[in-house]
Short mmCIF file of C-alpha atoms in Angstrom, two decimals:
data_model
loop_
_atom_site.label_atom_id
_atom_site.label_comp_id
_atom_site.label_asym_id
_atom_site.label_seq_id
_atom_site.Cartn_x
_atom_site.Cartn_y
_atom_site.Cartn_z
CA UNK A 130 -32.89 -48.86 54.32
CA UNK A 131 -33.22 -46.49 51.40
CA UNK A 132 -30.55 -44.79 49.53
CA UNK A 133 -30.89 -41.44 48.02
CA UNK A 134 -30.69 -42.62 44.56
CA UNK A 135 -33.05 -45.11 45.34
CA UNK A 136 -34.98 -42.74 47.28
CA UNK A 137 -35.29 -40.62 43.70
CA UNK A 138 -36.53 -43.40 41.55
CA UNK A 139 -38.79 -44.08 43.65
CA UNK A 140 -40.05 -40.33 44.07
CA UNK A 141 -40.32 -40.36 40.57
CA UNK A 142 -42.20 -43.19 39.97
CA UNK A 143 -44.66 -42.06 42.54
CA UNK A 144 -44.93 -38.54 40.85
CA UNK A 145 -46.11 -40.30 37.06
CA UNK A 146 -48.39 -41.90 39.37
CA UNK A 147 -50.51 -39.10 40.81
CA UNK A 148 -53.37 -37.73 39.33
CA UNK A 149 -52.88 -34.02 40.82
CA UNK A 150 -49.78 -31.36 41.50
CA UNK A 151 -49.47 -31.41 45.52
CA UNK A 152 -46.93 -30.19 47.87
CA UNK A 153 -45.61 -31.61 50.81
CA UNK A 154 -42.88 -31.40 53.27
CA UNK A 155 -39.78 -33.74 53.66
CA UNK A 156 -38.34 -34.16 57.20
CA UNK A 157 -36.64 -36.76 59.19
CA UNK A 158 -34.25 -38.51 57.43
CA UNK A 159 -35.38 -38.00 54.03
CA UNK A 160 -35.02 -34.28 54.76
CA UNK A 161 -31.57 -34.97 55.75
CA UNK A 162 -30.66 -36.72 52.86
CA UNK A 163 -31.76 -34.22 50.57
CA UNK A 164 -29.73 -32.04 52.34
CA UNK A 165 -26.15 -33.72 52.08
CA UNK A 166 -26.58 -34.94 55.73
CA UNK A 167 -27.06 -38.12 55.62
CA UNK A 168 -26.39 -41.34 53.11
CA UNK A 169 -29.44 -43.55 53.65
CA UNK A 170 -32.56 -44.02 55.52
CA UNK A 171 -34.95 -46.79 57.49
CA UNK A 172 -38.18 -44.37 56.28
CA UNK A 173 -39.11 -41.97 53.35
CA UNK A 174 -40.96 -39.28 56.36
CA UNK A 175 -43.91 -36.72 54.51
CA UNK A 176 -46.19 -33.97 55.73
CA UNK A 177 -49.28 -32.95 53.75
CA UNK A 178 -51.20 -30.08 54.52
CA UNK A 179 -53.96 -31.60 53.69
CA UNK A 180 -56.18 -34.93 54.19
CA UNK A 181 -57.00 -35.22 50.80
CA UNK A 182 -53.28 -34.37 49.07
CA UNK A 183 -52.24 -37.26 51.15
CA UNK A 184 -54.91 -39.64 49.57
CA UNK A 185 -53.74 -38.52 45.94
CA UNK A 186 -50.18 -39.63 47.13
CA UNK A 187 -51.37 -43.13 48.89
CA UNK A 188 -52.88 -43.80 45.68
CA UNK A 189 -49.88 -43.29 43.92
CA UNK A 190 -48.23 -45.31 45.96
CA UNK A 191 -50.42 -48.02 46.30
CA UNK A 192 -50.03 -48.42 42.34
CA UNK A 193 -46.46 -49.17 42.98
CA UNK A 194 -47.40 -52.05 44.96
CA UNK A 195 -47.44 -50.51 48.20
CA UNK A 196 -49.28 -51.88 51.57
CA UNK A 197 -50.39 -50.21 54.48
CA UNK A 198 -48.92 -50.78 57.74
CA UNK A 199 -50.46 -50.60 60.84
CA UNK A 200 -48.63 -47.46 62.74
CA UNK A 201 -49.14 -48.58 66.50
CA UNK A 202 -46.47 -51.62 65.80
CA UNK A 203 -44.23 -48.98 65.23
CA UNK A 204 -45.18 -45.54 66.91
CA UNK A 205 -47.54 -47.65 69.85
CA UNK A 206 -50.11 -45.59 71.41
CA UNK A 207 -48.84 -41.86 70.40
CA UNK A 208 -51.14 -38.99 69.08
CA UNK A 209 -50.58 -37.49 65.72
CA UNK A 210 -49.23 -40.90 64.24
CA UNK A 211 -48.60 -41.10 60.57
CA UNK A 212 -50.39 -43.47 57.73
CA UNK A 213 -47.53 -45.96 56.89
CA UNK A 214 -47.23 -47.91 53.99
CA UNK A 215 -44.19 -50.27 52.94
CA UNK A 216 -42.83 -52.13 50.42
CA UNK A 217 -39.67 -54.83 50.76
CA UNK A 218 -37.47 -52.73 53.63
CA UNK A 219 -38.44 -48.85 53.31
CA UNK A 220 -41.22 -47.48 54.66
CA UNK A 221 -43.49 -44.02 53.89
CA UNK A 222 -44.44 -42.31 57.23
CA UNK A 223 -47.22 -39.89 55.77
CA UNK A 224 -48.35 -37.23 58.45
CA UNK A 225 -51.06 -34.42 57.84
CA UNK A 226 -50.41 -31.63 59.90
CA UNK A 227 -48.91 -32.72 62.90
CA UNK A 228 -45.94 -34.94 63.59
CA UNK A 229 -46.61 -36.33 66.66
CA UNK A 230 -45.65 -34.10 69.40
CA UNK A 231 -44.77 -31.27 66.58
CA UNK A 232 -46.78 -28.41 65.10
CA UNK A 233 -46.09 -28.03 61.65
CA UNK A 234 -46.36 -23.90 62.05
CA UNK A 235 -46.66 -21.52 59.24
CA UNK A 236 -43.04 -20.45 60.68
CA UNK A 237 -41.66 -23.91 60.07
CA UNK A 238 -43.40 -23.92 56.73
CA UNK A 239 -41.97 -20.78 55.22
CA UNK A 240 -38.02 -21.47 56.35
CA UNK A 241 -38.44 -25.18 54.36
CA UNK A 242 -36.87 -22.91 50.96
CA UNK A 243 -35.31 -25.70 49.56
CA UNK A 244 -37.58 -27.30 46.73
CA UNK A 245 -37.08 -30.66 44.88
CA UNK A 246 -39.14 -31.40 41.92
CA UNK A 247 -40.10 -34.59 40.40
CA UNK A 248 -41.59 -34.66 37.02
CA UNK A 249 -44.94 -32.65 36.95
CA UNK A 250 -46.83 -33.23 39.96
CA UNK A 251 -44.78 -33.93 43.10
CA UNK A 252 -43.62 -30.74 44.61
CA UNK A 253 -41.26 -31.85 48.10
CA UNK A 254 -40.51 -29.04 50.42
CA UNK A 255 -37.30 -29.80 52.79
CA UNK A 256 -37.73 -29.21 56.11
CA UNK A 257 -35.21 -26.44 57.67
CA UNK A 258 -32.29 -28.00 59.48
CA UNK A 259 -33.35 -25.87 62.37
CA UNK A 260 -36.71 -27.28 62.68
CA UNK A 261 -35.16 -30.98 62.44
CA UNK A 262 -33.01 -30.79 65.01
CA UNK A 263 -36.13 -29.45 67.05
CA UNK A 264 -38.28 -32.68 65.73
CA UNK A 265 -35.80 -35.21 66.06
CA UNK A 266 -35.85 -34.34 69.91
CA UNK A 267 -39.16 -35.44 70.51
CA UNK A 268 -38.10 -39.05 69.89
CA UNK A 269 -36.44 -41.35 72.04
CA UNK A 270 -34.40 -42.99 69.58
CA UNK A 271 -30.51 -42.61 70.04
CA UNK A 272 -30.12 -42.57 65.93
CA UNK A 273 -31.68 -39.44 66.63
CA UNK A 274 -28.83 -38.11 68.89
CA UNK A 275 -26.36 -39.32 65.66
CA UNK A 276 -28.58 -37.34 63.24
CA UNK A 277 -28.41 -34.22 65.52
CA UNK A 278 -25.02 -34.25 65.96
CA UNK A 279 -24.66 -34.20 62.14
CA UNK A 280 -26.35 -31.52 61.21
CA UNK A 281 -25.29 -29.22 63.95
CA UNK A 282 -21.40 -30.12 62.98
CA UNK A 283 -22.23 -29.36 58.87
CA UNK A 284 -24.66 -26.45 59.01
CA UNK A 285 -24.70 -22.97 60.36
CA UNK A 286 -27.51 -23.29 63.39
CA UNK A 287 -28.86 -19.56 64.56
CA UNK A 288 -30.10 -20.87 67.92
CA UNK A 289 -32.07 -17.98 68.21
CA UNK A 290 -34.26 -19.57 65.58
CA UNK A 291 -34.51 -22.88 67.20
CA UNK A 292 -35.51 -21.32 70.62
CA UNK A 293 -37.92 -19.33 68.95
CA UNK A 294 -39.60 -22.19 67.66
CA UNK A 295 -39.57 -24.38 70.83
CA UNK A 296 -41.53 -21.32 72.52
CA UNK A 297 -43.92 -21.43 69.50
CA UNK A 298 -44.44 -24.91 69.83
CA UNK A 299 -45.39 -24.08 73.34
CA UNK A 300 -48.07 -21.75 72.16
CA UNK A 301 -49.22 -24.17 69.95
CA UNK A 302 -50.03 -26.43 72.66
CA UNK A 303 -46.99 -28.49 72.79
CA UNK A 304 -46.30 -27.68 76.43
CA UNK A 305 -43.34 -29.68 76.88
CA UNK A 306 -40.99 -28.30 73.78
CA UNK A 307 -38.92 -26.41 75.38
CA UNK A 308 -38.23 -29.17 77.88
CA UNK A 309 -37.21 -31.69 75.77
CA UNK A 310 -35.48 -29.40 73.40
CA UNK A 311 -33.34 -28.45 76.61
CA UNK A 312 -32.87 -32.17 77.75
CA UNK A 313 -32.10 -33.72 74.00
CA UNK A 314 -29.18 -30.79 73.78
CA UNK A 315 -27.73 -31.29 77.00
CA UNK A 316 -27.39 -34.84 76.16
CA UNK A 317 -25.22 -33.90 72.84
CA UNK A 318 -23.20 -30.76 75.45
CA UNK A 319 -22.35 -33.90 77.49
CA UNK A 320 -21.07 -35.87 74.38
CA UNK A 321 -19.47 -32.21 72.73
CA UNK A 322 -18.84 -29.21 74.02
CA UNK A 323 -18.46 -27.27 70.71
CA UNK A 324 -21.98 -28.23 69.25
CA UNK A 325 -24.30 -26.85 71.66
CA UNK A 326 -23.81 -22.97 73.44
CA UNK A 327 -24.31 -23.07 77.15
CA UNK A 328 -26.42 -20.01 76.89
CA UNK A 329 -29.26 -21.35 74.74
CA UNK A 330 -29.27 -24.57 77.54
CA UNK A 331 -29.64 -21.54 80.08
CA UNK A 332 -32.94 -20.12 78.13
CA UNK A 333 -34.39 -23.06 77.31
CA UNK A 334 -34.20 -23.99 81.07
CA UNK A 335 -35.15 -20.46 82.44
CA UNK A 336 -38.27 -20.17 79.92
CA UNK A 337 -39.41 -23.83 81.57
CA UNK A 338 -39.04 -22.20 84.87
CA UNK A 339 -40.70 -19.13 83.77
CA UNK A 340 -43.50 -21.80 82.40
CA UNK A 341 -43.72 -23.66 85.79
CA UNK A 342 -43.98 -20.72 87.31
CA UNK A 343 -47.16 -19.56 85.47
CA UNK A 344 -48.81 -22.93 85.91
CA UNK A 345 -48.55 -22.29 89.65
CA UNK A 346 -50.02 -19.28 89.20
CA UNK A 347 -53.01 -20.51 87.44
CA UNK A 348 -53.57 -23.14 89.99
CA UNK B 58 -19.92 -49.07 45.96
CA UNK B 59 -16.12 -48.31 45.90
CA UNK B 60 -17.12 -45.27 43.86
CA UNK B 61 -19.12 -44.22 46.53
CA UNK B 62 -16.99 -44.22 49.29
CA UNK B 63 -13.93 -42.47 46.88
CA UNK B 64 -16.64 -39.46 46.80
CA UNK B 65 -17.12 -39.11 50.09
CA UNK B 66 -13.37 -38.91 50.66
CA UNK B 67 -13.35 -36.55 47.86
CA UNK B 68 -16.35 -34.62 48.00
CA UNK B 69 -16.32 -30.51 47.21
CA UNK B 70 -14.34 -28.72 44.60
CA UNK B 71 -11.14 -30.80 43.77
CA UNK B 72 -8.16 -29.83 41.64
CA UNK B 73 -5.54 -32.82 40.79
CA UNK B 74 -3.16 -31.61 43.11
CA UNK B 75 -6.04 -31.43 45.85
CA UNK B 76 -6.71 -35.00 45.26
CA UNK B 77 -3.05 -36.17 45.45
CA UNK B 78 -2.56 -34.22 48.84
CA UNK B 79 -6.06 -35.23 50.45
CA UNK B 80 -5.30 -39.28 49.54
CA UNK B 81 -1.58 -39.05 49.41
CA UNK B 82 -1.58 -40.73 46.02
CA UNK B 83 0.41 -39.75 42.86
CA UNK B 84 -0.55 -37.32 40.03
CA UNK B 85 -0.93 -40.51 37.28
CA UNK B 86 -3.40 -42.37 40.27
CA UNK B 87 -5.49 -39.03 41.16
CA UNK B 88 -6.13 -38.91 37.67
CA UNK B 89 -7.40 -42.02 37.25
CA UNK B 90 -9.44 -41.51 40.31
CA UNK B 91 -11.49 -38.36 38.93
CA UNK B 92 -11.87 -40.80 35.66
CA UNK B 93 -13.89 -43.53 37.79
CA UNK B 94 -15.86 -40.77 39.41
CA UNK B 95 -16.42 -38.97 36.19
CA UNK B 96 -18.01 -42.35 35.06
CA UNK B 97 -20.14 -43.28 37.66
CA UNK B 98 -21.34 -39.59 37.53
CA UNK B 99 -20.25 -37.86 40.17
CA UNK B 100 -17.74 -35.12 38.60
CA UNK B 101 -18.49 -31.89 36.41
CA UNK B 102 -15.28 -30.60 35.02
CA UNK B 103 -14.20 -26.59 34.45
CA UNK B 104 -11.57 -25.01 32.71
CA UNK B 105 -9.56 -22.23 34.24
CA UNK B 106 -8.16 -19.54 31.66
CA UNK B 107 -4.48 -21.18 32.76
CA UNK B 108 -5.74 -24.31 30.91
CA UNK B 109 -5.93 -26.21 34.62
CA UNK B 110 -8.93 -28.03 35.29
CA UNK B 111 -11.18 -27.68 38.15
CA UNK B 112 -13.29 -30.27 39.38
CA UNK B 113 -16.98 -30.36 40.68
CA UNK B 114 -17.35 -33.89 43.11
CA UNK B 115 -20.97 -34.06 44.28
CA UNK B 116 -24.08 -36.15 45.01
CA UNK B 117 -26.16 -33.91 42.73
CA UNK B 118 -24.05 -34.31 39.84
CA UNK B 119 -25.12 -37.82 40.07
CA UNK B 120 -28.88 -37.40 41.10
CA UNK B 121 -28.73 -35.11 37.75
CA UNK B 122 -31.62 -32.74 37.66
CA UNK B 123 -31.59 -28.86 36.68
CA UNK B 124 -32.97 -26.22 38.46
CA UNK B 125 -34.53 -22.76 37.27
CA UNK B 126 -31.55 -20.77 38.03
CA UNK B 127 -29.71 -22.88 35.65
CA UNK B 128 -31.80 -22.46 32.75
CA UNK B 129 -31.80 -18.57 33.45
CA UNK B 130 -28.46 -18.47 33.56
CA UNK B 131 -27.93 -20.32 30.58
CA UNK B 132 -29.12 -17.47 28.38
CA UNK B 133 -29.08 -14.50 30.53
CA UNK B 134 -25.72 -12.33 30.93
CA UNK B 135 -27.35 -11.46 34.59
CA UNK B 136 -25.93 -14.26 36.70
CA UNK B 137 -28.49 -15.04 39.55
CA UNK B 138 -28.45 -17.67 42.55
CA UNK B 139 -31.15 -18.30 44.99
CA UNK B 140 -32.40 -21.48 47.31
CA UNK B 141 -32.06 -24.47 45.43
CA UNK B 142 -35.05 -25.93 43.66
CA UNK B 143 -34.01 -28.32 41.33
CA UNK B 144 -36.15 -30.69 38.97
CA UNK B 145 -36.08 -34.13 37.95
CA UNK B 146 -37.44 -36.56 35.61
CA UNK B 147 -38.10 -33.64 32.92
CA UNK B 148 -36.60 -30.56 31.55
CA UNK B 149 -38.68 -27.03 32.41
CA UNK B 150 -39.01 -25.22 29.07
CA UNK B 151 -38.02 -21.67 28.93
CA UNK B 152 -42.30 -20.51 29.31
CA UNK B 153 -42.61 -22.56 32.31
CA UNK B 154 -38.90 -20.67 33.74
CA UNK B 155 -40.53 -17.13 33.11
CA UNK B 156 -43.25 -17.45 35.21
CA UNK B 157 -41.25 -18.79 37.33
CA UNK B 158 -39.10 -15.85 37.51
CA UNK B 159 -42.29 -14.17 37.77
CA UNK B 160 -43.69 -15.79 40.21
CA UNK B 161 -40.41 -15.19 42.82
CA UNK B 162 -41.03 -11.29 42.54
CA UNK B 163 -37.49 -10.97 43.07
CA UNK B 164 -36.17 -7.87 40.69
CA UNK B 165 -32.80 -9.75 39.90
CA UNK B 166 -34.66 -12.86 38.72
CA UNK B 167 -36.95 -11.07 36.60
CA UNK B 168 -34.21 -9.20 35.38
CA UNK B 169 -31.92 -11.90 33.95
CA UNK B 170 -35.23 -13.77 32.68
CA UNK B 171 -35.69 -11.15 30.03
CA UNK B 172 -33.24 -12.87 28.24
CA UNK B 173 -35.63 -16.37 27.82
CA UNK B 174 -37.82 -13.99 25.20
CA UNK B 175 -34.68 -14.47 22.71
CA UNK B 176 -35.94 -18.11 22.58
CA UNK B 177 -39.44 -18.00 23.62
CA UNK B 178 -41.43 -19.58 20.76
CA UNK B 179 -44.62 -21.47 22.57
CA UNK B 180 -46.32 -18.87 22.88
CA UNK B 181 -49.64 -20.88 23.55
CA UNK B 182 -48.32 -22.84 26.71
CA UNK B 183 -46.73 -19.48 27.38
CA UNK B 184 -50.58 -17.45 27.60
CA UNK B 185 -52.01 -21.05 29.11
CA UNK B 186 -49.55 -20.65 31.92
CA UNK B 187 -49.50 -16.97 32.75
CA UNK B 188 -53.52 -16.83 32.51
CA UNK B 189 -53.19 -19.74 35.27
CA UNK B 190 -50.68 -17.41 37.14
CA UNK B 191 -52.80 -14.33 36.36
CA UNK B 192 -49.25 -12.87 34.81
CA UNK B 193 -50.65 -12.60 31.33
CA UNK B 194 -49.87 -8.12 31.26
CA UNK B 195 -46.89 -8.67 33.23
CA UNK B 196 -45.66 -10.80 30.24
CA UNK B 197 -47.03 -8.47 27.73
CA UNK B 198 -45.45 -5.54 29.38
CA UNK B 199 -41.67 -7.43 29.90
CA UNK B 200 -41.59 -8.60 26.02
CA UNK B 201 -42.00 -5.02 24.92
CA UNK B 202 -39.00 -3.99 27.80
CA UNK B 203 -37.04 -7.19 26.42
CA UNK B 204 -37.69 -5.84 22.95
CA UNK B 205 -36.35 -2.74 23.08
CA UNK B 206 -33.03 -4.21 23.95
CA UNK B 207 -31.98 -7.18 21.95
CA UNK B 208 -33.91 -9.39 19.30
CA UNK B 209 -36.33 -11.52 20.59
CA UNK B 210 -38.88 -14.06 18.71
CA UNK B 211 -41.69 -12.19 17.28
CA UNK B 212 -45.03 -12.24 19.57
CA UNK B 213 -48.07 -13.72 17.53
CA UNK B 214 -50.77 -10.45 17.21
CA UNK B 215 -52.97 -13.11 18.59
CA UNK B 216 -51.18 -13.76 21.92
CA UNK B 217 -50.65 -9.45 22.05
CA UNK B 218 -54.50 -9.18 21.53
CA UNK B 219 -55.70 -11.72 24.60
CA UNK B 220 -53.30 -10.26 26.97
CA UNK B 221 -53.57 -6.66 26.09
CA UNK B 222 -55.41 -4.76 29.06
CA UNK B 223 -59.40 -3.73 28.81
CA UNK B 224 -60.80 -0.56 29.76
CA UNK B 225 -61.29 -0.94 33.13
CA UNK B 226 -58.24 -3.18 33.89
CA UNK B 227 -56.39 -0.78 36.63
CA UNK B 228 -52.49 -0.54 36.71
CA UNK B 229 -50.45 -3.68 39.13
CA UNK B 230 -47.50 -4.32 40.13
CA UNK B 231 -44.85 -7.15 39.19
CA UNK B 232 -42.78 -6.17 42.52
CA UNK B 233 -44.96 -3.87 44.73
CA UNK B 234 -43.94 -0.30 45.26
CA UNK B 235 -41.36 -0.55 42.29
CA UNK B 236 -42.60 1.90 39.19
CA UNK B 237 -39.87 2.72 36.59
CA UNK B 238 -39.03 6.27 35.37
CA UNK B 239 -37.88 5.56 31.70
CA UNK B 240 -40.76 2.86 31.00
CA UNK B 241 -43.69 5.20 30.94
CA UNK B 242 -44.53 4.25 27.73
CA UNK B 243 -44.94 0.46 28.10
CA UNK B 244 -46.21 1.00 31.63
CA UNK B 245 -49.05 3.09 30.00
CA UNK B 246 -49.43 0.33 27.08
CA UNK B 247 -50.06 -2.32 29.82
CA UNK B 248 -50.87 -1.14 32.51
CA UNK B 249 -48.13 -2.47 34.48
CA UNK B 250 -45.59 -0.77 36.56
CA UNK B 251 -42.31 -2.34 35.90
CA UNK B 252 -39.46 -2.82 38.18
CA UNK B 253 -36.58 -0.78 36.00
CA UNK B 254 -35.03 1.64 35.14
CA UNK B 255 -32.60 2.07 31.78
CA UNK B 256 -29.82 1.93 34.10
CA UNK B 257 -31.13 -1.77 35.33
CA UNK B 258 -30.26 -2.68 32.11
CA UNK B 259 -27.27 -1.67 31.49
CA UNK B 260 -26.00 -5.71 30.89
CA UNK B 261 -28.35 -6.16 28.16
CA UNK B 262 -26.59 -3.07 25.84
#
């Protein structure tokens, strides 16, 4: 586990470490802790936009005395999986694009405001806490659930936001979004009432009939 | 450790008597409480204008760092917010926090970065940086605006002479669609249209 002020010297010492200014995204726990959310974390979670960013930041890492990690011990046989490298007990989960079964949209890009700087050359976007509540329920873990629940009980969620997204992750390809969106929040209404509106259970759940529906249709 | 989990007890803006009603402790032990914070870095202290002291207990005080809006602030009159970007592991320098301001398009920003030209003195990392930004004019065109104002550091001839427009430079925009109507002058001189009018400046008389 990683603290956040361990999380900084560390983000730091990767940043005098890379030859070029790049930009990426911070989501998962990382993201959270940035936020306030959250004290500590198992992994330090990054999305590049681009193949070759993500080289410039291995590198840098791998100067710290990094090693690679081979991701199937830890994701198994899933698409999308990240480039892992670790050190002692955290772990860098470095994703291009995708994040296994999430899009990284221009949407989801453009609502990450928040900025954290280190030193010259590491530029870390944080991931809005609207799009992590919709990528932490494509997991199966039940920390997940925890992390959920934390965010929706310290931020203001617009839930038309996070339905909006599911149904763009739907268009993106990611045809079961809105179903597991629908099935990870019912889990938390079961465990709280307050957190979760019945009415954005009821549109999630009507826009997978309304996608069943169209499937037959096709067929 | 034990400092940590006092702040999370603790977190948010504090005053003494706060303290003593959140942890049901006495006046002489929430004191000493905000002094063990204050060391391990988690407290920023203000003054109110009764002399009582107000209390700042967060995370980023200790994670340190400083953000654009800060240094802005720090020399402008206009007070501005906006979503948090903070730096760490160096200091921006004033050049770098113009074209930043620049950069956001946002009229406010620019507004209350006039005030970094009182201090602006690099004026080669300045050019080097706007060229990159292609916001070399803009700069140009908010000096002479900043100018007519307060004192600011005198612009080197050469720095007016690279960033001065050419003949068939046509007029742009620092925020689109915004074209002042007591700027002519400067607007002409640059070829910029800039975002003000006197009345926008009313803080800087």
């Amino acid at each position: 586990m990683i603290s956040i002020e361990a999380q900084q010297k560390l983000l730091l010492a990767a940043s005098k470490n890379l030859k070029k200014k790049i930009t990426v995204y911070a989501i998962g726990g990382t993201a959270m802790m940035f936020l306030g959310l959250k004290n500590s974390t198992l992994d330090i979670d990054l999305v590049f936009e681009t193949s070759e960013e993500r080289e410039f930041f291995k590198k840098a890492i791998q100067g710290l005395g990094y090693q690679e990690l081979n991701a199937m011990k830890v994701y198994g046989a899933k698409k999308n999986t990240p480039e892992m490298f670790t050190l002692g007990d955290e772990r860098f989960d470095l994703f291009v694009g995708e994040v296994i079964n999430f899009t990284f949209s221009d949407q989801v890009k453009k609502r990450a405001k928040e900025i954290r700087q280190f030193s010259d050359n590491l530029i870390i976007k944080i991931a809005d806490p609207h799009d992590l509540i919709i990528m932490k329920c494509a997991t199966d873990r039940l920390k997940d659930k925890d992390d959920v629940m934390a965010i929706l009980k310290n931020t203001n969620i617009n839930w038309d936001i996070v339905v909006a997204e599911a149904k763009n992750q739907v268009k993106s390809g990611k045809e079961t979004a809105t179903f597991e969106l629908g099935y990870f929040l019912k889990e938390i209404y079961k465990t709280d009432k307050k957190l979760v509106p019945m009415t954005v259970l009821d549109c999630l759940f009507d826009f997978v009939k309304e996608q069943a529906e169209e499937q037959k249709k096709r067929k | 450790m034990k400092s940590q989990l006092l702040f999370k007890q603790i977190e948010g803006i504090q005053t003494i008597k706060s303290i003593m009603a959140l942890l049901n402790v006495n006046r002489e032990k929430a004191i000493y409480l905000i002094h063990r914070l204050r060391k391990a870095g988690y407290v920023k202290t203000k003054k109110n204008k009764d002399g009582s002291r107000i209390y700042y207990v967060s995370l980023e005080n200790k994670l340190g760092g400083i953000s654009y809006y800060d240094i802005i602030n720090a020399h402008s009159p206009v007070k501005i917010t906006g979503p948090k970007y903070i730096i760490y592991g160096k200091k921006p320098s004033l050049e770098e926090t113009l074209i930043f301001a620049l950069k956001t398009k946002e009229l406010r920003i620019i507004l209350a970065s006039l005030a970094l030209f009182r201090n602006i003195n690099n004026w080669s990392s300045l050019y080097q940086m706007a060229k990159k930004e292609n916001l070399v004019r803009q700069v140009g065109a908010l000096y002479d605006l900043a100018r007519k104002y307060f004192m600011v550091r005198r612009m080197p001839e050469r720095f007016k002479n690279h960033t001065l427009p050419r003949k068939g430079d046509k007029t742009i925009y620092i925020i689109r669609g915004l074209k002042s109507k007591d700027f002519k002058a400067i607007e002409k001189i640059w070829k910029i249209y800039l975002p003000f009018n006197e009345a926008d400046l009313e803080d800087y008389k």
